Short mmCIF file of C-alpha atoms in Angstrom, two decimals:
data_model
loop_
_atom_site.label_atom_id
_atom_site.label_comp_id
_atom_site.label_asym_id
_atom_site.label_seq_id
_atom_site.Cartn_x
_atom_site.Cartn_y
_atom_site.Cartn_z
CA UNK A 1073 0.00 0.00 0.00
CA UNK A 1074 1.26 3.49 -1.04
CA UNK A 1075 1.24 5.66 2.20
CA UNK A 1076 1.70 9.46 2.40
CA UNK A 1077 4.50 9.91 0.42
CA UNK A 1078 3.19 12.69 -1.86
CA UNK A 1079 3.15 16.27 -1.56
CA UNK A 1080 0.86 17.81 -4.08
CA UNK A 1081 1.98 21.02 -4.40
CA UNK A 1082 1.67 22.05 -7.70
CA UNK A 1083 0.13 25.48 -9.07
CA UNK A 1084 -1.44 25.21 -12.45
CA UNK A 1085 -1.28 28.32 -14.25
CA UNK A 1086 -4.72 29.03 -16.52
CA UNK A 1087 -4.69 27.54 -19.95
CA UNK A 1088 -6.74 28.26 -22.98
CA UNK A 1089 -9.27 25.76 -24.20
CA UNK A 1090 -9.46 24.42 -27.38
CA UNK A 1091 -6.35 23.18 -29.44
CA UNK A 1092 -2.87 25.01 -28.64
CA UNK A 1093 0.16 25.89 -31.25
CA UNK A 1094 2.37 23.58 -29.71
CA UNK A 1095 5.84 24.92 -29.01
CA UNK A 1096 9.52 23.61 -29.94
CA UNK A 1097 11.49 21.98 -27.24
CA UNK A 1098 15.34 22.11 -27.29
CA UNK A 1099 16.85 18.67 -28.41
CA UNK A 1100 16.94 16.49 -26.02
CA UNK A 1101 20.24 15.76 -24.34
CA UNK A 1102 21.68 12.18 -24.18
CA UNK A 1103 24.28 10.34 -21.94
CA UNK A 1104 25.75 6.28 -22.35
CA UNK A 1105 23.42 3.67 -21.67
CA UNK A 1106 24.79 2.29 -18.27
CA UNK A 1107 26.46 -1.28 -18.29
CA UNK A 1108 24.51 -3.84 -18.27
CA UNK A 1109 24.05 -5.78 -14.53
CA UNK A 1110 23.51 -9.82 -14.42
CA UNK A 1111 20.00 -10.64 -14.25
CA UNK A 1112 20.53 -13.30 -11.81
CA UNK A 1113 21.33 -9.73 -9.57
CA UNK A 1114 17.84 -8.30 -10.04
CA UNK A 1115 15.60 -11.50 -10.63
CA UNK A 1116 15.50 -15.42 -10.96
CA UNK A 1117 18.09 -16.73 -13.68
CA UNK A 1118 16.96 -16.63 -16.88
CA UNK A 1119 17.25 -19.31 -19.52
CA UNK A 1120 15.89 -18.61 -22.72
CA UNK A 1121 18.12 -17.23 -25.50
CA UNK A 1122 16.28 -14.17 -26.53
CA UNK A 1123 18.06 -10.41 -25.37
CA UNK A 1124 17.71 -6.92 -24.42
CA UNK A 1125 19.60 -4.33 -26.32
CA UNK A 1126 19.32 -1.14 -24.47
CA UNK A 1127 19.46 2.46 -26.33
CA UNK A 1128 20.85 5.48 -25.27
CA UNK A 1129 18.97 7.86 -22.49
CA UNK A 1130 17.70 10.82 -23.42
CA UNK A 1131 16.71 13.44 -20.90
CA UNK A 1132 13.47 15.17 -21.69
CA UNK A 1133 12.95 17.45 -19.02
CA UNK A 1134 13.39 19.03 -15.71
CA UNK A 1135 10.38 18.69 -13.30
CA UNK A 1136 9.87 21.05 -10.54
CA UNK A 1137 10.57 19.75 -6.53
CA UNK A 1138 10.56 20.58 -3.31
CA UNK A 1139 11.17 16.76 -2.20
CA UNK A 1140 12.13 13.30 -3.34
CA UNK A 1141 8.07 12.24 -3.30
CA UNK A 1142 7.56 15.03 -6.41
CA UNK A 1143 8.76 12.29 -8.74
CA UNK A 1144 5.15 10.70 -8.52
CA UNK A 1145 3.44 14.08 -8.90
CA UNK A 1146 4.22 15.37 -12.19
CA UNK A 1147 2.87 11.88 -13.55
CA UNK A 1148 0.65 8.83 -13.05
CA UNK A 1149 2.22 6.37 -10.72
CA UNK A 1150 2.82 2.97 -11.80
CA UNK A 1151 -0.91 1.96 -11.26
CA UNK A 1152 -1.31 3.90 -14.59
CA UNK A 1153 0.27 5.73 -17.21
CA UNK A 1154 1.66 9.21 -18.66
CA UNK A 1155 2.68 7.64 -22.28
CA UNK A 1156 1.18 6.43 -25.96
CA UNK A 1157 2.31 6.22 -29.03
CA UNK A 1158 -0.28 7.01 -31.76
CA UNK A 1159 -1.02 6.03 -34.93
CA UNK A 1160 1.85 7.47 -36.50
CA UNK A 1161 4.21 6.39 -34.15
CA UNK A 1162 4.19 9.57 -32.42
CA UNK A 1163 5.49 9.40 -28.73
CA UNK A 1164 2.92 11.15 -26.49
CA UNK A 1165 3.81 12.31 -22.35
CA UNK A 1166 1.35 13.99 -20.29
CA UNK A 1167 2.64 15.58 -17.26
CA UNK A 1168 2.55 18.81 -15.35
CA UNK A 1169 5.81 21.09 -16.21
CA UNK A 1170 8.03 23.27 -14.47
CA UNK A 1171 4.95 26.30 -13.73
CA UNK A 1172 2.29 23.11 -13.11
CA UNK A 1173 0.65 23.11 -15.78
CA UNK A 1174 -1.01 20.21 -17.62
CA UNK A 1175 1.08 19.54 -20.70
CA UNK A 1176 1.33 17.23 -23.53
CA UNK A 1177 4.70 16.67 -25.29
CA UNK A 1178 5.22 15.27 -28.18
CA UNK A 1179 8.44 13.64 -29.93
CA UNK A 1180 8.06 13.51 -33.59
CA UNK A 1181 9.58 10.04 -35.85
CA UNK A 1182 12.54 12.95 -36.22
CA UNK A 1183 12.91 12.54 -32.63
CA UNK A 1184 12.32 16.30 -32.18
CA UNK A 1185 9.90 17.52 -29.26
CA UNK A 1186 7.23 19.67 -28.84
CA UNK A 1187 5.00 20.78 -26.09
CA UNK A 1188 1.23 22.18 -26.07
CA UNK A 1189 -1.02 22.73 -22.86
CA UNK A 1190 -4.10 20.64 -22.35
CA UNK A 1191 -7.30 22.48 -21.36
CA UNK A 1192 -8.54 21.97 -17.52
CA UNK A 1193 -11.36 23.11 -15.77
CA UNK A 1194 -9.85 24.94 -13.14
CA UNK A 1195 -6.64 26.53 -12.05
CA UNK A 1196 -6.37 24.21 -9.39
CA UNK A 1197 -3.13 21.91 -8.79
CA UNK A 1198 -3.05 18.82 -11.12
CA UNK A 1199 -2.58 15.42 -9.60
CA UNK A 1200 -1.61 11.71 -11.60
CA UNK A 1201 -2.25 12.85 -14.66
CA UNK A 1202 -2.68 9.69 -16.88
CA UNK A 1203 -2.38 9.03 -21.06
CA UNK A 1204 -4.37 6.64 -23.61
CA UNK A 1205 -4.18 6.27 -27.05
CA UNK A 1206 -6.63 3.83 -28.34
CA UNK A 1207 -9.57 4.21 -30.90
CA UNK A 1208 -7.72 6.61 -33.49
CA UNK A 1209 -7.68 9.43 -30.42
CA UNK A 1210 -5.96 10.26 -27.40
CA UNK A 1211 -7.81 10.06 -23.89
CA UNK A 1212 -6.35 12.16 -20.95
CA UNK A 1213 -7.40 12.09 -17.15
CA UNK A 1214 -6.64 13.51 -14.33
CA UNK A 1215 -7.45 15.26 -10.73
CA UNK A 1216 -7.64 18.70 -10.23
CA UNK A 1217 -7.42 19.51 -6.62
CA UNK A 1218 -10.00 21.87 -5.89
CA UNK A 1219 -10.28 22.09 -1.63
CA UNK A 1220 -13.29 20.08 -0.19
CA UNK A 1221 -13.88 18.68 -3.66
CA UNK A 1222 -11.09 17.37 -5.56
CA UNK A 1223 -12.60 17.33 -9.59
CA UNK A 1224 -11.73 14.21 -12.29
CA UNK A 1225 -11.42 15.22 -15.26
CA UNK A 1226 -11.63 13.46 -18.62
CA UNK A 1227 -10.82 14.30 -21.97
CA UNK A 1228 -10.65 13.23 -25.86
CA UNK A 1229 -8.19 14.38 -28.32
CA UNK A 1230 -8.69 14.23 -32.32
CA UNK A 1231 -5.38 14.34 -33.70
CA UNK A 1232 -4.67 15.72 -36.98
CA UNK A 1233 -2.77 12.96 -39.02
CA UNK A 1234 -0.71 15.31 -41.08
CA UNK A 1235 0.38 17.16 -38.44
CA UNK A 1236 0.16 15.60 -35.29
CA UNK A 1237 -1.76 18.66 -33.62
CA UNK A 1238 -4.53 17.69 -30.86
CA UNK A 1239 -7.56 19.11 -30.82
CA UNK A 1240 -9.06 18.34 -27.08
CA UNK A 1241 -12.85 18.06 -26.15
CA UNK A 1242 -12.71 18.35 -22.13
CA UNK A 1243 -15.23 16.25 -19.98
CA UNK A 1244 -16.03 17.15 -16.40
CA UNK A 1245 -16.86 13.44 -14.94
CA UNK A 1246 -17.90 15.37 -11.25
CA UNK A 1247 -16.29 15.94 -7.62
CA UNK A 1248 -15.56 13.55 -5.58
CA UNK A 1249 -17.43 13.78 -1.77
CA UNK A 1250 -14.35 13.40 0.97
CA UNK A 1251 -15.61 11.52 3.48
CA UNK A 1252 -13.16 13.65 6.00
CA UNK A 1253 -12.52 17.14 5.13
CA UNK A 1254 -8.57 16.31 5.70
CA UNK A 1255 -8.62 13.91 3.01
CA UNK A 1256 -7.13 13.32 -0.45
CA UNK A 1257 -8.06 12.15 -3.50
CA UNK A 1258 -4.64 10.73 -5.24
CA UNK A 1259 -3.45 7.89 -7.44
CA UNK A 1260 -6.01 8.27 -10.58
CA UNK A 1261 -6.23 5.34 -13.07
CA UNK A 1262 -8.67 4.84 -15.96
CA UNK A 1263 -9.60 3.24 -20.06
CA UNK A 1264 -11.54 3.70 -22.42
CA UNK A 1265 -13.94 0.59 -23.21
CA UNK A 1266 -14.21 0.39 -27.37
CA UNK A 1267 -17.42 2.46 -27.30
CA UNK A 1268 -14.83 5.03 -25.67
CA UNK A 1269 -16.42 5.03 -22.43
CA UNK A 1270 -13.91 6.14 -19.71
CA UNK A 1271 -13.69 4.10 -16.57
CA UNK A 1272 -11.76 6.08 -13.60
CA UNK A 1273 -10.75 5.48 -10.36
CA UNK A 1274 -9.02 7.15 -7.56
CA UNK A 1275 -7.44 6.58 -3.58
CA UNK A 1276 -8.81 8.83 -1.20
CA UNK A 1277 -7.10 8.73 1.86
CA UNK A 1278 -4.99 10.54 4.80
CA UNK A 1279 -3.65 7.54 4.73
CA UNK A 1280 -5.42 5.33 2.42
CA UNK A 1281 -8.86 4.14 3.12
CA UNK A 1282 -11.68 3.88 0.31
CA UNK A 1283 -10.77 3.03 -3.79
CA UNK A 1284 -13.74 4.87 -5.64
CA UNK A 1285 -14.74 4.17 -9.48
CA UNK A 1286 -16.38 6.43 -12.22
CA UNK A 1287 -17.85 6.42 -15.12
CA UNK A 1288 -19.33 9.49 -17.47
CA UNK A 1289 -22.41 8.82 -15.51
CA UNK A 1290 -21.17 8.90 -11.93
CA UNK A 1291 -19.64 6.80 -9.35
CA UNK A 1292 -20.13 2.84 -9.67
CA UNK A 1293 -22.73 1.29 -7.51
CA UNK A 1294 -19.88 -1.50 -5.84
CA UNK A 1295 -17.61 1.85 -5.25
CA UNK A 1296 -15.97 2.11 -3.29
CA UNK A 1297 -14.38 -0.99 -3.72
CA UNK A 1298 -15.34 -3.96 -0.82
CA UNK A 1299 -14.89 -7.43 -2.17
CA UNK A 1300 -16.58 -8.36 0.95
CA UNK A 1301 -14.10 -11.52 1.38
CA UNK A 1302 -12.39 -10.44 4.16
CA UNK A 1303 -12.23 -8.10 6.94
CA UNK A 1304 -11.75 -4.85 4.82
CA UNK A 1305 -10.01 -1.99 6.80
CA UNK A 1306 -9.49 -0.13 3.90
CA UNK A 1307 -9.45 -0.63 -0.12
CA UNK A 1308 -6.61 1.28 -2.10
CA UNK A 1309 -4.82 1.82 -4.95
CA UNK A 1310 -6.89 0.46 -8.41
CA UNK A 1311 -5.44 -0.51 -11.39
CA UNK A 1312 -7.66 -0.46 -14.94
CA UNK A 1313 -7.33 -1.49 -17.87
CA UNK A 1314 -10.01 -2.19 -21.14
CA UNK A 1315 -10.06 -3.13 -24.82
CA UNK A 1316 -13.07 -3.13 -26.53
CA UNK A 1317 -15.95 -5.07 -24.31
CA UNK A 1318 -13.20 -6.74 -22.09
CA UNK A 1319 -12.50 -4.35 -18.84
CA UNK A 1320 -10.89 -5.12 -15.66
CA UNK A 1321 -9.90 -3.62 -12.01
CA UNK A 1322 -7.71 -5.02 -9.60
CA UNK A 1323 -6.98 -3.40 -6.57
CA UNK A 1324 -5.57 -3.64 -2.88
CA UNK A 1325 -7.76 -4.05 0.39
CA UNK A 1326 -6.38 -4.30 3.98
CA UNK A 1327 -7.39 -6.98 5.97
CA UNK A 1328 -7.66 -6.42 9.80
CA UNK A 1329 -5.93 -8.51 12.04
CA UNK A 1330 -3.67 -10.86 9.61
CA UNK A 1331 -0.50 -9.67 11.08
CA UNK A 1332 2.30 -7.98 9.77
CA UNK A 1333 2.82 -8.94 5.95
CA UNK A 1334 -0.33 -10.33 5.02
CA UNK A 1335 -2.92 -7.65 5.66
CA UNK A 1336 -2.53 -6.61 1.75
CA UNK A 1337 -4.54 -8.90 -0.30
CA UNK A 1338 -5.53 -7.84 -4.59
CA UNK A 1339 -9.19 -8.72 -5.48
CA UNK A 1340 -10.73 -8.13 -9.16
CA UNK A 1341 -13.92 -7.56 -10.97
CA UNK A 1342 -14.44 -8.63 -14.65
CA UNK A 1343 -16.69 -6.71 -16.96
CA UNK A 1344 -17.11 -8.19 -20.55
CA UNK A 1345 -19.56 -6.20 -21.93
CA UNK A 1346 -17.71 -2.89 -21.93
CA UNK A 1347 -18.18 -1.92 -18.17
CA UNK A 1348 -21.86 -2.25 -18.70
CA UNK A 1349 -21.83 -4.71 -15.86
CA UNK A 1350 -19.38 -6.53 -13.63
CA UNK A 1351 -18.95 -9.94 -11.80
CA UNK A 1352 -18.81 -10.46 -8.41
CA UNK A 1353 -15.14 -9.50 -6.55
CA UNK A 1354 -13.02 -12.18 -6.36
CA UNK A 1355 -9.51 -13.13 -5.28
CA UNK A 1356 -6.83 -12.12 -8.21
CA UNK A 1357 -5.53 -15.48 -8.28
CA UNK A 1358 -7.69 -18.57 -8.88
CA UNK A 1359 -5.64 -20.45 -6.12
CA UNK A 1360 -6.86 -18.36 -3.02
CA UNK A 1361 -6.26 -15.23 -0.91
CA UNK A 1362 -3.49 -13.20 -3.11
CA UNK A 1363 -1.32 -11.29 -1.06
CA UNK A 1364 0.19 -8.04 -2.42
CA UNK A 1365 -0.48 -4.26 -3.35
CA UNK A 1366 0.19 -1.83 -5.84
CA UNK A 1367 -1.09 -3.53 -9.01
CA UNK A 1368 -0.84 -2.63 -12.78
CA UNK A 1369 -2.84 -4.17 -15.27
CA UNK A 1370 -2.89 -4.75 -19.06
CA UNK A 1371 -4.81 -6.80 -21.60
CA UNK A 1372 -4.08 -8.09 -24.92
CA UNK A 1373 -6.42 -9.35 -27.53
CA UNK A 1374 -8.67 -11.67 -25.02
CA UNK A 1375 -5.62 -12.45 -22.67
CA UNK A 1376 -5.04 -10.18 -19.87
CA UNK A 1377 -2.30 -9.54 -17.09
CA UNK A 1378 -1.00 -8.31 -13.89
CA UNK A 1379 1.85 -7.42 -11.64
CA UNK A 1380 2.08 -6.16 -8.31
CA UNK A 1381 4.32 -6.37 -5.07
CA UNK A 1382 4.35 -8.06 -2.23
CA UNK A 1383 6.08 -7.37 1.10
CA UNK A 1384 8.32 -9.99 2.42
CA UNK A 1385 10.49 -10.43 5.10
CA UNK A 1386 11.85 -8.48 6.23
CA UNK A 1387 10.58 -5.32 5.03
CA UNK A 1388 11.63 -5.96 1.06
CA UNK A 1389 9.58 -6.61 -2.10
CA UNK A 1390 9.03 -8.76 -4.28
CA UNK A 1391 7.42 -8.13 -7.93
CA UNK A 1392 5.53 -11.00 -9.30
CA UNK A 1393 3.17 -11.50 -12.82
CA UNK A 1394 0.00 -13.68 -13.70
CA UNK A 1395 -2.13 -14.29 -16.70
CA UNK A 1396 -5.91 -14.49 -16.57
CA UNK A 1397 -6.38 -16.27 -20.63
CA UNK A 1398 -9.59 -17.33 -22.04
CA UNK A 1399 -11.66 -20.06 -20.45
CA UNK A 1400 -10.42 -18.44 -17.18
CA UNK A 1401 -12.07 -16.15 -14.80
CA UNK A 1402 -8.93 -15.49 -12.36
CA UNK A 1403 -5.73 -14.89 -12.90
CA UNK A 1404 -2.58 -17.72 -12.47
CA UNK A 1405 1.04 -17.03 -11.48
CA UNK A 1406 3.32 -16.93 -14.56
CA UNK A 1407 5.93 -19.58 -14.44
CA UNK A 1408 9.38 -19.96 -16.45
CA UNK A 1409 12.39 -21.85 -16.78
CA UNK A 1410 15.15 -21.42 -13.89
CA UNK A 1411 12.19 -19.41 -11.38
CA UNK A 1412 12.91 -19.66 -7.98
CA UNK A 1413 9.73 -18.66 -6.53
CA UNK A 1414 6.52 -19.02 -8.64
CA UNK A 1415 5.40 -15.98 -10.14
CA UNK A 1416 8.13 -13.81 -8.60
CA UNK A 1417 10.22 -11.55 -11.67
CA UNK A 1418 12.28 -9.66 -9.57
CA UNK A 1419 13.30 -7.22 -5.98
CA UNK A 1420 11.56 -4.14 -5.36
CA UNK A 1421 9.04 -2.23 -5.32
CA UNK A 1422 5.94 -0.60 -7.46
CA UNK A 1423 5.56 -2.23 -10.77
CA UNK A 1424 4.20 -1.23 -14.21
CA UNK A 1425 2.78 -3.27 -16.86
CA UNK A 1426 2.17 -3.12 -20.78
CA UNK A 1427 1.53 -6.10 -22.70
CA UNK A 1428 1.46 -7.20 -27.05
CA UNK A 1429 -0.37 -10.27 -27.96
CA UNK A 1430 2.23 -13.04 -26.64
CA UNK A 1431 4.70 -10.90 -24.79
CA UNK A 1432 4.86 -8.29 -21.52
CA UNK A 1433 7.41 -6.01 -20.08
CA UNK A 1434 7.18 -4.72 -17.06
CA UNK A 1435 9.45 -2.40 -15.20
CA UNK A 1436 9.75 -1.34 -11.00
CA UNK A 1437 11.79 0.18 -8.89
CA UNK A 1438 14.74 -2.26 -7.88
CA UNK A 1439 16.02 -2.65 -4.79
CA UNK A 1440 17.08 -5.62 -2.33
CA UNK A 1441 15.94 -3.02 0.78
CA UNK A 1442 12.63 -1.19 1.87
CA UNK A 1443 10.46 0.56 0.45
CA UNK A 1444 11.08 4.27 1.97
CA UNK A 1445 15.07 3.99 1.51
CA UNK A 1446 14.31 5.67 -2.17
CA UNK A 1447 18.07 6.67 -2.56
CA UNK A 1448 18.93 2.71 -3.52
CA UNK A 1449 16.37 2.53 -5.69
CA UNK A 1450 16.99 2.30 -9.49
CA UNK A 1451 14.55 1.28 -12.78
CA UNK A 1452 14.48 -2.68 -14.15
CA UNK A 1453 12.93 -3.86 -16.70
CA UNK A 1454 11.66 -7.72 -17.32
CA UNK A 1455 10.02 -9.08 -20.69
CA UNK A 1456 8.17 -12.39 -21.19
CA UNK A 1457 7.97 -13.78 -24.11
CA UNK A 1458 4.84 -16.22 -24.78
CA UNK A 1459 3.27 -14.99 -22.36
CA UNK A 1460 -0.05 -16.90 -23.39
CA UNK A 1461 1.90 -20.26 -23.68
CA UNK A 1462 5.16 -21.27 -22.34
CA UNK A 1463 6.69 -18.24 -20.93
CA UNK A 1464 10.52 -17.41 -21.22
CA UNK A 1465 12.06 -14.03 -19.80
CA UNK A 1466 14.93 -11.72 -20.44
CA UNK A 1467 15.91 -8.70 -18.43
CA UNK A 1468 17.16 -5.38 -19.19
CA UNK A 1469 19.69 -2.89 -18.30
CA UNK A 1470 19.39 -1.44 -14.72
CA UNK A 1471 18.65 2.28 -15.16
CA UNK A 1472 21.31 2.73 -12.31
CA UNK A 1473 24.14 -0.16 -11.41
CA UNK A 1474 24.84 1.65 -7.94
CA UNK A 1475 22.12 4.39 -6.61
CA UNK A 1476 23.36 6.48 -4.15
CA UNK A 1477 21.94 9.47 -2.05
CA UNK A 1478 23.39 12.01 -4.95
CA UNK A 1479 21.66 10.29 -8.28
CA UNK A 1480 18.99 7.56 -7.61
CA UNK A 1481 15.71 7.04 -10.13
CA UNK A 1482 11.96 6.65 -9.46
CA UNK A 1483 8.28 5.60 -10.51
CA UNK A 1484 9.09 3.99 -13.76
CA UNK A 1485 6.71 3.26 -16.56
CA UNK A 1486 6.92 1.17 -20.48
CA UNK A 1487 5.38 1.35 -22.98
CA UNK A 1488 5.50 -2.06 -25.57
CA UNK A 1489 5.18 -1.61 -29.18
CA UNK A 1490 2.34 -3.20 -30.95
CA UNK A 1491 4.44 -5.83 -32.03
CA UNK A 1492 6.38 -6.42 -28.80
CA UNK A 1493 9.79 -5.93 -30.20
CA UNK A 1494 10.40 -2.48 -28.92
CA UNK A 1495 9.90 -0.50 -25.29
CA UNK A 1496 9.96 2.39 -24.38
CA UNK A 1497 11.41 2.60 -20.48
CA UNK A 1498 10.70 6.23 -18.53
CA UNK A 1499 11.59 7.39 -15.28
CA UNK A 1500 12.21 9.83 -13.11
CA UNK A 1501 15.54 10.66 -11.96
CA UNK A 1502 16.26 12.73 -8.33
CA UNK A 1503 19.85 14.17 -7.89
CA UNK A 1504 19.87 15.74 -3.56
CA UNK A 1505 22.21 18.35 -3.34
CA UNK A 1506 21.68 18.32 0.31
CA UNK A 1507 18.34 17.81 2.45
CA UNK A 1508 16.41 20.62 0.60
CA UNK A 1509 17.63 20.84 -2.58
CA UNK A 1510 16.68 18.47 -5.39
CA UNK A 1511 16.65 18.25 -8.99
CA UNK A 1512 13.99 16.30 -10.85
CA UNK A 1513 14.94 14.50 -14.31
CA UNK A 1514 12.57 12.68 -16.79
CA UNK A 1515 14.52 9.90 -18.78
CA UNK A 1516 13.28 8.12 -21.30
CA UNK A 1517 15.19 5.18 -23.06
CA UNK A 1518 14.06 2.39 -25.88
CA UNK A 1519 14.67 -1.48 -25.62
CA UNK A 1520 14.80 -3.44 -28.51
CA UNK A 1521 13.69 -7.26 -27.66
CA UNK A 1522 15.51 -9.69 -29.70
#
């Protein structure tokens, strides 16, 4: 479970609605990739004979920050994402920039960038602002952080094919009730079903307590979230994902009085007629009470999948995958060659998933220690290949062989090409000067999967 580690401090300066002339970035700058580190040093030994080649890192900008926490404000966390490519191959971010404002860059097949502000409702502070590309348009959502009642926002983009230019259409989906005035709403997810539908949902917490879900037409009648299995203290951080009528959400409740390490458990519901309706909750995996937190979802043609993390002794993580494939109505640990632990891919801590028919990636932050001690944390990358058969893995470059208090990286998200033989790998990077000085850095870096 994600506890306070945010400060949402952003100020969003008013933007115009409607479509914006975007504006030229300076080129990007670039450094080495770093050597590569052993997989058997981030994750069980891998066997099959397929490999990563990593590219060079590009640095695409500087984020504002007061802290080492702002590296999950500027962007979704890893129960979402900030990232699509369109149908031209275009690379698309949405973020909040140096002044807070919402912004969508855009890097060209040239590799050139450009930036253009997205229309909000407000001039509140933004919060997770998340990315979809997915029926010929772009889909944006994100919190605005109006006191007493923080606003989700939605909205479409038509993109012009010659020239890349978004045109948005903004939705205001509502405000969402605190149930304590010195609560939060944080940690927004959502899709778009393939009648373009949104499905959103959000954490609201001081800490964590209640996992709400939207749609166009208001909150869900099961929200917030209770699978009703267990002795629910609290329900947290959802994960969505949808393509066409197949829609999913996973997400974390605390049960009371488990003990240390297993109070975390991931439940799911299934829609398949486009979020129309939903099954009953049910444990993520078919074989029982799943423990864990922090999931990220993804589907593929009629397969779907998951990762998430699970505490284990003593305070570390542990990242593990499963497949939910047709017939099936839960999900089932994915297994491979030389695995030490079933399901398990690697050490750390909050993973993110994108999937291609047959293969995965999925990236986290690595580290053999705990989840607060950020400064030895650094950005790995796994891929499964047949995923939806006999699975095989290869790992990729750590983003950082040796983190230290001066340079270590954060909240991480990929991004698979259609055909599975590319990803793109972002992340945030956080240089301390000293105890109040920090500099925030987005990377960005492709894998090619061979």
């Amino acid at each position: 479970m994600k506890t306070s580690r945010f400060a949402f401090c952003l100020v969003l300066v008013n933007l115009l609605v409607g479509c914006a002339t975007p504006t030229t970035l300076a080129a990007p700058t670039s450094n080495a990739p770093t050597p590569p580190r052993r997989a058997s040093e981030i994750a069980p030994t891998q066997s099959a004979p397929a490999q990563v080649q990593a590219g060079v890192v590009e640095t695409i900008d500087t984020l504002a920050a007061k802290q080492k926490f702002d590296a999950y404000t500027h962007l979704a966390v890893n129960n979402s994402t900030s990232f699509a490519r369109d149908a031209q191959n275009r690379l698309r971010m949405l973020y909040t920039d140096q002044t807070g404002a919402l912004t969508l860059l855009t890097q060209s097949t040239d590799g050139k960038w450009t930036r253009a502000p997205v229309p909000t409702h407000t001039s509140s502070p933004i919060k997770t602002p998340a990315l979809k590309f997915d029926n010929g348009k772009l889909y944006a959502a994100w919190i605005e952080e109006v006191a007493g009642a923080p606003h989700l926002e939605f909205a479409e983009g038509g993109i012009d094919a010659a020239t890349g230019q978004v045109t948005w259409a903004r939705s205001h989906i509502g405000e969402v009730a605190l149930s304590a005035p010195q609560n939060a709403i944080k940690f927004l997810t959502f899709a778009v079903t393939g009648a373009g539908k949104p499905i959103l949902a959000v954490t609201e917490g001081n800490p964590d307590i209640y996992a709400h879900v939207f749609t166009s037409t208001g909150k869900l009648q099961f929200s917030p979230l209770n699978s009703g299995l267990g002795k629910v203290s609290k329900s947290s951080d959802p994960a969505i994902a949808a393509d066409k009528q197949l829609a999913v959400i996973a997400w974390e409740e605390n049960w009371a009085g488990l003990g240390a390490g297993r109070e975390a458990h991931l439940l799911m519901r299934l829609s398949r007629d486009g979020g129309q309706t939903w099954d009953t909750a049910k444990n993520l995996l078919a074989s029982g009470e799943t423990l864990g937190g922090d999931p990220s979802v993804c589907i593929a043609g009629d397969a779907l999948y998951a990762t998430w993390q699970q505490t284990v002794p003593i305070n570390k993580g542990a990242i593990f995958a499963a497949r939910l494939l047709p017939g099936m109505s839960q999900f089932e640990l994915i297994t491979f060659a030389g695995q030490t632990t079933p399901g398990k891919i690697g050490d750390g801590w909050l993973p993110n998933i994108d999937c291609a028919p047959s293969r995965i990636a999925i990236s986290w932050e690595h580290t053999t220690g705990e989840y607060f001690a950020k400064e030895e944390h650094a950005i790995a990358t796994a891929y499964l290949l047949d995923a939806n058969t006999t699975p095989r893995v290869v790992y990729g470059t750590l983003s950082n062989p040796a983190p230290t208090n001066a340079s270590f990286d954060l909240n991480s998200h990929i991004l698979l090409s259609t055909d599975g033989a590319r990803a793109d790998v972002f992340w945030v990077t956080v240089a301390q000067k000293n105890q109040r000085e920090f500099t925030l850095t987005l990377k960005h870096r492709v894998d090619q999967i061979k």
